[in-house]
PDB file of N, CA and C and ligand atoms in Angstrom:
ATOM      1  N   MET A1336      12.894  -6.274   4.936  1.00 94.00           N
ATOM      2  CA  MET A1336      12.798  -4.716   4.174  1.00 94.00           C
ATOM      3  C   MET A1336      11.245  -4.775   3.090  1.00 94.00           C
ATOM      4  N   LEU A1337      10.769  -3.967   3.650  1.00 96.00           N
ATOM      5  CA  LEU A1337       9.323  -3.423   2.996  1.00 96.00           C
ATOM      6  C   LEU A1337       9.964  -3.366   1.132  1.00 96.00           C
ATOM      7  N   GLN A1338       8.739  -4.179   0.505  1.00 97.00           N
ATOM      8  CA  GLN A1338       8.894  -3.174  -0.949  1.00 97.00           C
ATOM      9  C   GLN A1338       8.371  -1.697  -1.504  1.00 97.00           C
ATOM     10  N   LEU A1339       7.510  -1.613  -0.614  1.00 98.00           N
ATOM     11  CA  LEU A1339       7.095  -0.322  -1.471  1.00 98.00           C
ATOM     12  C   LEU A1339       6.403  -0.076  -2.690  1.00 98.00           C
ATOM     13  N   ARG A1340       5.649  -0.534  -2.387  1.00 98.00           N
ATOM     14  CA  ARG A1340       4.741  -1.307  -3.785  1.00 98.00           C
ATOM     15  C   ARG A1340       4.452   0.194  -4.413  1.00 98.00           C
ATOM     16  N   PRO A1341       4.546   0.825  -5.395  1.00 98.00           N
ATOM     17  CA  PRO A1341       4.129   1.960  -6.202  1.00 98.00           C
ATOM     18  C   PRO A1341       2.908   2.472  -6.026  1.00 98.00           C
ATOM     19  N   ASN A1342       2.145   1.483  -6.610  1.00 98.00           N
ATOM     20  CA  ASN A1342       0.177   2.931  -5.883  1.00 98.00           C
ATOM     21  C   ASN A1342      -0.622   1.953  -5.372  1.00 98.00           C
ATOM     22  N   CYS A1343      -1.691   2.565  -5.681  1.00 97.00           N
ATOM     23  CA  CYS A1343      -2.866   1.822  -5.032  1.00 97.00           C
ATOM     24  C   CYS A1343      -3.623   0.493  -5.094  1.00 97.00           C
ATOM     25  N   GLU A1344      -4.150  -0.662  -5.093  1.00 97.00           N
ATOM     26  CA  GLU A1344      -4.385  -1.755  -5.354  1.00 97.00           C
ATOM     27  C   GLU A1344      -5.877  -1.643  -5.684  1.00 97.00           C
ATOM     28  N   CYS A1345      -6.643  -0.231  -5.337  1.00 96.00           N
ATOM     29  CA  CYS A1345      -8.054  -0.716  -5.828  1.00 96.00           C
ATOM     30  C   CYS A1345      -7.882   0.811  -6.827  1.00 96.00           C
ATOM     31  N   CYS A1346      -7.527   1.486  -6.809  1.00 96.00           N
ATOM     32  CA  CYS A1346      -7.577   2.725  -7.296  1.00 96.00           C
ATOM     33  C   CYS A1346      -6.491   3.306  -8.464  1.00 96.00           C
ATOM     34  N   ASP A1347      -4.791   2.631  -8.287  1.00 96.00           N
ATOM     35  CA  ASP A1347      -4.264   2.600  -9.243  1.00 96.00           C
ATOM     36  C   ASP A1347      -3.000   3.882  -9.260  1.00 96.00           C
ATOM     37  N   VAL A1348      -4.014   5.085  -7.917  1.00 97.00           N
ATOM     38  CA  VAL A1348      -3.280   6.033  -7.499  1.00 97.00           C
ATOM     39  C   VAL A1348      -1.423   5.827  -7.650  1.00 97.00           C
ATOM     40  N   ASP A1349      -0.799   6.996  -7.582  1.00 98.00           N
ATOM     41  CA  ASP A1349       0.743   6.796  -7.485  1.00 98.00           C
ATOM     42  C   ASP A1349       1.039   6.937  -5.640  1.00 98.00           C
ATOM     43  N   LEU A1350       1.493   6.037  -5.536  1.00 98.00           N
ATOM     44  CA  LEU A1350       2.062   6.215  -3.675  1.00 98.00           C
ATOM     45  C   LEU A1350       3.354   6.061  -3.900  1.00 98.00           C
ATOM     46  N   PRO A1351       4.180   6.763  -3.419  1.00 97.00           N
ATOM     47  CA  PRO A1351       5.844   6.991  -3.953  1.00 97.00           C
ATOM     48  C   PRO A1351       6.540   7.013  -2.818  1.00 97.00           C
ATOM     49  N   GLY A1352       7.623   5.718  -2.632  1.00 97.00           N
ATOM     50  CA  GLY A1352       8.534   5.559  -1.222  1.00 97.00           C
ATOM     51  C   GLY A1352       8.322   6.510   0.115  1.00 97.00           C
ATOM     52  N   ASP A1353       8.028   7.727  -0.512  1.00 96.00           N
ATOM     53  CA  ASP A1353       8.300   8.721   0.657  1.00 96.00           C
ATOM     54  C   ASP A1353       6.796   9.713   1.040  1.00 96.00           C
ATOM     55  N   SER A1354       5.387   8.560   0.323  1.00 97.00           N
ATOM     56  CA  SER A1354       4.172   9.172   0.254  1.00 97.00           C
ATOM     57  C   SER A1354       3.968   8.479   2.390  1.00 97.00           C
ATOM     58  N   ASP A1355       2.644  10.083   2.615  1.00 96.00           N
ATOM     59  CA  ASP A1355       2.110   9.339   3.930  1.00 96.00           C
ATOM     60  C   ASP A1355       0.833   9.114   3.545  1.00 96.00           C
ATOM     61  N   ALA A1356       0.379   8.764   2.865  1.00 98.00           N
ATOM     62  CA  ALA A1356      -0.922   8.064   2.154  1.00 98.00           C
ATOM     63  C   ALA A1356      -0.777   6.547   1.842  1.00 98.00           C
ATOM     64  N   ALA A1357      -0.052   5.896   2.009  1.00 98.00           N
ATOM     65  CA  ALA A1357       0.057   4.636   2.049  1.00 98.00           C
ATOM     66  C   ALA A1357      -0.449   3.426   2.418  1.00 98.00           C
ATOM     67  N   TRP A1358      -1.338   2.349   2.801  1.00 98.00           N
ATOM     68  CA  TRP A1358      -1.644   1.474   4.178  1.00 98.00           C
ATOM     69  C   TRP A1358      -1.166   0.916   3.492  1.00 98.00           C
ATOM     70  N   ILE A1359      -0.887  -0.589   4.570  1.00 98.00           N
ATOM     71  CA  ILE A1359      -0.479  -1.821   3.980  1.00 98.00           C
ATOM     72  C   ILE A1359      -1.061  -2.752   5.366  1.00 98.00           C
ATOM     73  N   CYS A1360      -1.322  -4.135   4.308  1.00 98.00           N
ATOM     74  CA  CYS A1360      -1.286  -5.779   5.708  1.00 98.00           C
ATOM     75  C   CYS A1360      -0.128  -5.693   5.774  1.00 98.00           C
ATOM     76  N   SER A1361       0.092  -6.982   6.168  1.00 98.00           N
ATOM     77  CA  SER A1361       1.014  -7.642   6.705  1.00 98.00           C
ATOM     78  C   SER A1361       1.547  -8.473   5.404  1.00 98.00           C
ATOM     79  N   PHE A1362       1.161  -8.811   4.662  1.00 97.00           N
ATOM     80  CA  PHE A1362       1.414  -9.275   3.122  1.00 97.00           C
ATOM     81  C   PHE A1362       2.188  -7.996   2.433  1.00 97.00           C
ATOM     82  N   GLU A1363       1.915  -6.779   2.965  1.00 97.00           N
ATOM     83  CA  GLU A1363       2.245  -5.480   2.042  1.00 97.00           C
ATOM     84  C   GLU A1363       1.362  -5.261   0.232  1.00 97.00           C
ATOM     85  N   CYS A1364      -0.002  -5.637   0.919  1.00 97.00           N
ATOM     86  CA  CYS A1364      -0.927  -5.006  -0.231  1.00 97.00           C
ATOM     87  C   CYS A1364      -0.823  -3.702  -0.259  1.00 97.00           C
ATOM     88  N   THR A1365      -1.153  -3.374  -1.290  1.00 98.00           N
ATOM     89  CA  THR A1365      -1.168  -1.364  -0.529  1.00 98.00           C
ATOM     90  C   THR A1365      -1.863  -0.539  -1.167  1.00 98.00           C
ATOM     91  N   PHE A1366      -2.492   0.364  -0.113  1.00 98.00           N
ATOM     92  CA  PHE A1366      -3.479   0.358  -0.317  1.00 98.00           C
ATOM     93  C   PHE A1366      -3.785   2.220  -0.389  1.00 98.00           C
ATOM     94  N   CYS A1367      -4.135   3.295  -1.142  1.00 98.00           N
ATOM     95  CA  CYS A1367      -3.902   4.651  -0.332  1.00 98.00           C
ATOM     96  C   CYS A1367      -5.393   5.237   0.720  1.00 98.00           C
ATOM     97  N   THR A1368      -5.313   6.361   1.101  1.00 98.00           N
ATOM     98  CA  THR A1368      -5.977   6.907   2.327  1.00 98.00           C
ATOM     99  C   THR A1368      -7.395   6.250   2.616  1.00 98.00           C
ATOM    100  N   ASP A1369      -7.118   6.838   1.181  1.00 96.00           N
ATOM    101  CA  ASP A1369      -9.063   7.143   0.446  1.00 96.00           C
ATOM    102  C   ASP A1369      -9.318   5.319   0.756  1.00 96.00           C
ATOM    103  N   CYS A1370      -8.831   4.197  -0.461  1.00 96.00           N
ATOM    104  CA  CYS A1370      -9.206   3.050   0.154  1.00 96.00           C
ATOM    105  C   CYS A1370      -9.095   2.711   1.009  1.00 96.00           C
ATOM    106  N   ALA A1371      -8.606   2.686   2.015  1.00 97.00           N
ATOM    107  CA  ALA A1371      -8.325   1.791   3.401  1.00 97.00           C
ATOM    108  C   ALA A1371      -9.005   2.529   3.901  1.00 97.00           C
ATOM    109  N   SER A1372      -9.517   3.217   4.569  1.00 95.00           N
ATOM    110  CA  SER A1372     -10.829   4.241   5.400  1.00 95.00           C
ATOM    111  C   SER A1372     -12.157   3.824   4.565  1.00 95.00           C
ATOM    112  N   ALA A1373     -12.441   4.496   3.391  1.00 93.00           N
ATOM    113  CA  ALA A1373     -14.128   4.719   2.566  1.00 93.00           C
ATOM    114  C   ALA A1373     -14.158   3.262   1.870  1.00 93.00           C
ATOM    115  N   ARG A1374     -13.187   2.823   1.561  1.00 94.00           N
ATOM    116  CA  ARG A1374     -13.621   1.736   0.642  1.00 94.00           C
ATOM    117  C   ARG A1374     -13.562   0.262   1.202  1.00 94.00           C
ATOM    118  N   LEU A1375     -12.735   0.267   2.010  1.00 95.00           N
ATOM    119  CA  LEU A1375     -12.396  -1.674   2.943  1.00 95.00           C
ATOM    120  C   LEU A1375     -12.223  -1.756   4.112  1.00 95.00           C
ATOM    121  N   ASP A1376     -12.457   0.337   5.261  1.00 94.00           N
ATOM    122  CA  ASP A1376     -12.844   0.206   6.214  1.00 94.00           C
ATOM    123  C   ASP A1376     -11.223  -0.531   7.347  1.00 94.00           C
ATOM    124  N   GLY A1377     -10.830  -0.272   6.726  1.00 96.00           N
ATOM    125  CA  GLY A1377      -9.339  -0.464   7.441  1.00 96.00           C
ATOM    126  C   GLY A1377      -8.810  -2.423   7.324  1.00 96.00           C
ATOM    127  N   ARG A1378      -9.073  -2.920   6.517  1.00 96.00           N
ATOM    128  CA  ARG A1378      -9.186  -4.388   6.518  1.00 96.00           C
ATOM    129  C   ARG A1378      -8.800  -4.621   4.945  1.00 96.00           C
ATOM    130  N   CYS A1379      -7.695  -5.352   4.717  1.00 96.00           N
ATOM    131  CA  CYS A1379      -7.447  -6.087   2.978  1.00 96.00           C
ATOM    132  C   CYS A1379      -8.343  -6.777   2.642  1.00 96.00           C
ATOM    133  N   PRO A1380      -8.861  -6.526   1.512  1.00 94.00           N
ATOM    134  CA  PRO A1380      -9.676  -7.324   1.061  1.00 94.00           C
ATOM    135  C   PRO A1380      -8.759  -8.521   0.315  1.00 94.00           C
ATOM    136  N   ASN A1381      -7.621  -9.319   0.267  1.00 94.00           N
ATOM    137  CA  ASN A1381      -7.283  -9.998  -0.183  1.00 94.00           C
ATOM    138  C   ASN A1381      -7.456 -11.326   1.148  1.00 94.00           C
ATOM    139  N   CYS A1382      -6.511 -10.684   1.874  1.00 95.00           N
ATOM    140  CA  CYS A1382      -5.880 -11.539   2.814  1.00 95.00           C
ATOM    141  C   CYS A1382      -7.288 -11.227   5.037  1.00 95.00           C
ATOM    142  N   GLY A1383      -7.397 -10.094   4.651  1.00 95.00           N
ATOM    143  CA  GLY A1383      -8.386  -9.506   5.919  1.00 95.00           C
ATOM    144  C   GLY A1383      -7.940  -9.326   6.394  1.00 95.00           C
ATOM    145  N   GLY A1384      -6.554  -9.126   6.975  1.00 97.00           N
ATOM    146  CA  GLY A1384      -5.454  -8.588   7.844  1.00 97.00           C
ATOM    147  C   GLY A1384      -6.157  -6.798   7.841  1.00 97.00           C
ATOM    148  N   GLU A1385      -5.312  -6.764   9.177  1.00 98.00           N
ATOM    149  CA  GLU A1385      -5.288  -4.765   8.916  1.00 98.00           C
ATOM    150  C   GLU A1385      -4.520  -3.859   8.252  1.00 98.00           C
ATOM    151  N   LEU A1386      -4.890  -2.894   8.055  1.00 98.00           N
ATOM    152  CA  LEU A1386      -4.244  -1.960   6.922  1.00 98.00           C
ATOM    153  C   LEU A1386      -4.006  -1.142   8.096  1.00 98.00           C
ATOM    154  N   LEU A1387      -2.151  -1.140   8.105  1.00 98.00           N
ATOM    155  CA  LEU A1387      -1.467   0.127   8.975  1.00 98.00           C
ATOM    156  C   LEU A1387      -0.451   1.209   7.600  1.00 98.00           C
ATOM    157  N   ARG A1388      -0.996   2.139   8.665  1.00 98.00           N
ATOM    158  CA  ARG A1388      -0.146   3.149   7.663  1.00 98.00           C
ATOM    159  C   ARG A1388       1.374   2.925   7.157  1.00 98.00           C
ATOM    160  N   ARG A1389       1.558   2.559   6.302  1.00 98.00           N
ATOM    161  CA  ARG A1389       3.043   2.347   5.866  1.00 98.00           C
ATOM    162  C   ARG A1389       4.501   3.479   5.923  1.00 98.00           C
ATOM    163  N   PRO A1390       5.126   2.914   7.011  1.00 98.00           N
ATOM    164  CA  PRO A1390       6.516   4.055   7.206  1.00 98.00           C
ATOM    165  C   PRO A1390       7.242   4.640   5.891  1.00 98.00           C
ATOM    166  N   ARG A1391       7.267   6.219   6.046  1.00 98.00           N
ATOM    167  CA  ARG A1391       8.457   6.024   4.719  1.00 98.00           C
ATOM    168  C   ARG A1391       9.353   6.182   4.778  1.00 98.00           C
ATOM    169  N   ARG A1392      10.311   6.070   3.533  1.00 97.00           N
ATOM    170  CA  ARG A1392      11.185   6.329   3.370  1.00 97.00           C
ATOM    171  C   ARG A1392      12.153   7.652   3.275  1.00 97.00           C
ATOM    172  N   ALA A1393      13.277   7.635   3.919  1.00 96.00           N
ATOM    173  CA  ALA A1393      13.589   9.054   4.021  1.00 96.00           C
ATOM    174  C   ALA A1393      13.922   9.056   2.232  1.00 96.00           C
ATOM    175  N   PRO A1394      14.054  10.151   1.914  1.00 95.00           N
ATOM    176  CA  PRO A1394      14.520  10.055   0.418  1.00 95.00           C
ATOM    177  C   PRO A1394      15.962   9.664   0.091  1.00 95.00           C
ATOM    178  N   GLU A1395      16.937   9.775   1.298  1.00 97.00           N
ATOM    179  CA  GLU A1395      18.374   9.405   0.894  1.00 97.00           C
ATOM    180  C   GLU A1395      18.455   7.766   0.738  1.00 97.00           C
ATOM    181  N   LYS A1396      18.285   7.326   1.278  1.00 97.00           N
ATOM    182  CA  LYS A1396      17.963   6.093   1.442  1.00 97.00           C
ATOM    183  C   LYS A1396      16.429   5.218   0.489  1.00 97.00           C
ATOM    184  N   LEU A1397      16.055   6.059  -0.349  1.00 97.00           N
ATOM    185  CA  LEU A1397      15.523   5.905  -1.141  1.00 97.00           C
ATOM    186  C   LEU A1397      16.397   5.882  -2.360  1.00 97.00           C
ATOM    187  N   LEU A1398      17.603   6.544  -2.506  1.00 97.00           N
ATOM    188  CA  LEU A1398      18.212   6.574  -3.504  1.00 97.00           C
ATOM    189  C   LEU A1398      18.956   4.831  -3.945  1.00 97.00           C
ATOM    190  N   LYS A1399      19.196   4.711  -2.435  1.00 97.00           N
ATOM    191  CA  LYS A1399      20.508   3.549  -2.397  1.00 97.00           C
ATOM    192  C   LYS A1399      19.107   2.059  -2.355  1.00 97.00           C
ATOM    193  N   TYR A1400      18.237   2.165  -1.849  1.00 97.00           N
ATOM    194  CA  TYR A1400      17.339   1.176  -1.621  1.00 97.00           C
ATOM    195  C   TYR A1400      15.711   1.540  -2.077  1.00 97.00           C
ATOM    196  N   PRO A1401      15.522   1.481  -3.023  1.00 97.00           N
ATOM    197  CA  PRO A1401      14.700   1.885  -4.313  1.00 97.00           C
ATOM    198  C   PRO A1401      12.861   1.931  -3.913  1.00 97.00           C
ATOM    199  N   ALA A1402      12.079   1.634  -4.169  1.00 97.00           N
ATOM    200  CA  ALA A1402      10.803   1.641  -3.895  1.00 97.00           C
ATOM    201  C   ALA A1402      10.765   0.439  -5.281  1.00 97.00           C
ATOM    202  N   SER A1403       9.503  -0.578  -5.052  1.00 97.00           N
ATOM    203  CA  SER A1403       9.633  -1.487  -6.137  1.00 97.00           C
ATOM    204  C   SER A1403       8.534  -0.727  -6.972  1.00 97.00           C
ATOM    205  N   ALA A1404       8.927  -0.975  -8.519  1.00 97.00           N
ATOM    206  CA  ALA A1404       8.377  -0.258  -9.281  1.00 97.00           C
ATOM    207  C   ALA A1404       7.274  -1.538 -10.061  1.00 97.00           C
ATOM    208  N   GLN A1405       6.735  -2.651  -9.851  1.00 96.00           N
ATOM    209  CA  GLN A1405       5.942  -3.582  -9.960  1.00 96.00           C
ATOM    210  C   GLN A1405       4.858  -2.954  -9.640  1.00 96.00           C
ATOM    211  N   ARG A1406       3.734  -2.507  -9.971  1.00 97.00           N
ATOM    212  CA  ARG A1406       2.370  -2.228  -9.847  1.00 97.00           C
ATOM    213  C   ARG A1406       1.613  -3.317  -9.292  1.00 97.00           C
ATOM    214  N   VAL A1407       1.170  -3.518  -8.630  1.00 96.00           N
ATOM    215  CA  VAL A1407      -0.316  -4.767  -8.399  1.00 96.00           C
ATOM    216  C   VAL A1407      -1.544  -4.125  -8.416  1.00 96.00           C
ATOM    217  N   SER A1408      -2.107  -4.592  -9.207  1.00 94.00           N
ATOM    218  CA  SER A1408      -3.267  -4.314  -9.308  1.00 94.00           C
ATOM    219  C   SER A1408      -4.578  -4.824  -8.770  1.00 94.00           C
ATOM    220  N   LYS A1409      -5.583  -4.755  -8.294  1.00 93.00           N
ATOM    221  CA  LYS A1409      -6.474  -5.836  -8.378  1.00 93.00           C
ATOM    222  C   LYS A1409      -8.394  -5.097  -7.624  1.00 93.00           C
ATOM    223  N   PRO A1410      -8.244  -4.600  -8.842  1.00 89.00           N
ATOM    224  CA  PRO A1410      -9.508  -3.256  -8.399  1.00 89.00           C
ATOM    225  C   PRO A1410     -10.968  -4.382  -8.612  1.00 89.00           C
ATOM    226  N   GLU A1411     -10.870  -5.629  -8.608  1.00 87.00           N
ATOM    227  CA  GLU A1411     -12.084  -6.583  -8.525  1.00 87.00           C
ATOM    228  C   GLU A1411     -12.384  -6.991  -6.683  1.00 87.00           C
ATOM    229  N   GLY A1412     -11.034  -7.132  -6.148  1.00 82.00           N
ATOM    230  CA  GLY A1412     -11.093  -7.251  -4.641  1.00 82.00           C
ATOM    231  C   GLY A1412     -11.802  -6.271  -3.529  1.00 82.00           C
ATOM    232  N   CYS A1413     -11.814  -5.149  -4.357  1.00 86.00           N
ATOM    233  CA  CYS A1413     -12.222  -3.271  -3.696  1.00 86.00           C
ATOM    234  C   CYS A1413     -13.939  -3.368  -3.431  1.00 86.00           C
ATOM    235  N   GLY A1414     -14.311  -2.793  -2.433  1.00 72.00           N
ATOM    236  CA  GLY A1414     -15.209  -3.197  -2.059  1.00 72.00           C
ATOM    237  C   GLY A1414     -16.119  -4.040  -1.819  1.00 72.00           C
ATOM    238  N   LYS A1415     -15.722  -4.878  -1.827  1.00 59.00           N
ATOM    239  CA  LYS A1415     -16.930  -6.060  -1.023  1.00 59.00           C
ATOM    240  C   LYS A1415     -15.328  -6.838   0.393  1.00 59.00           C
ATOM    241  N   ARG A1416     -16.392  -6.961   1.338  1.00 51.00           N
ATOM    242  CA  ARG A1416     -15.364  -7.267   2.301  1.00 51.00           C
ATOM    243  C   ARG A1416     -15.108  -8.459   2.142  1.00 51.00           C
ATOM    244  N   VAL A1417     -14.124  -8.597   3.104  1.00 48.00           N
ATOM    245  CA  VAL A1417     -13.950 -10.429   3.517  1.00 48.00           C
ATOM    246  C   VAL A1417     -14.319 -10.596   4.900  1.00 48.00           C
ATOM    247  N   ALA A1418     -15.661 -11.294   4.826  1.00 44.00           N
ATOM    248  CA  ALA A1418     -15.791 -11.888   6.180  1.00 44.00           C
ATOM    249  C   ALA A1418     -16.117 -10.415   7.536  1.00 44.00           C
TER     250      ALA A1418
HETATM  251 ZN1   ZN B 494      -6.841   3.826  -3.756  1.00 82.51          ZN
HETATM  252 ZN1   ZN B 495      -3.158  -8.438   2.562  1.00 82.51          ZN
END
């Protein structure tokens, strides 16, 4: 099950579990649309993998399976590309 991290690693904007603006790599590094497209060009700066839009979790499922509350922030990795 996806963790649904609550924020963008680059700019720390909130990305709730029902947001359609969240992008993730296969390790669930999580970014907002602006960072994923404009700053990162669709590549994860941590692992070099592709970023795909994170599926939304339905509100009633979020009650039973809540999104992660642990914020992950690595702004130092953003802006410079991996290879
Ligand atoms: Zn961002
Ligand atoms: Zn990654």
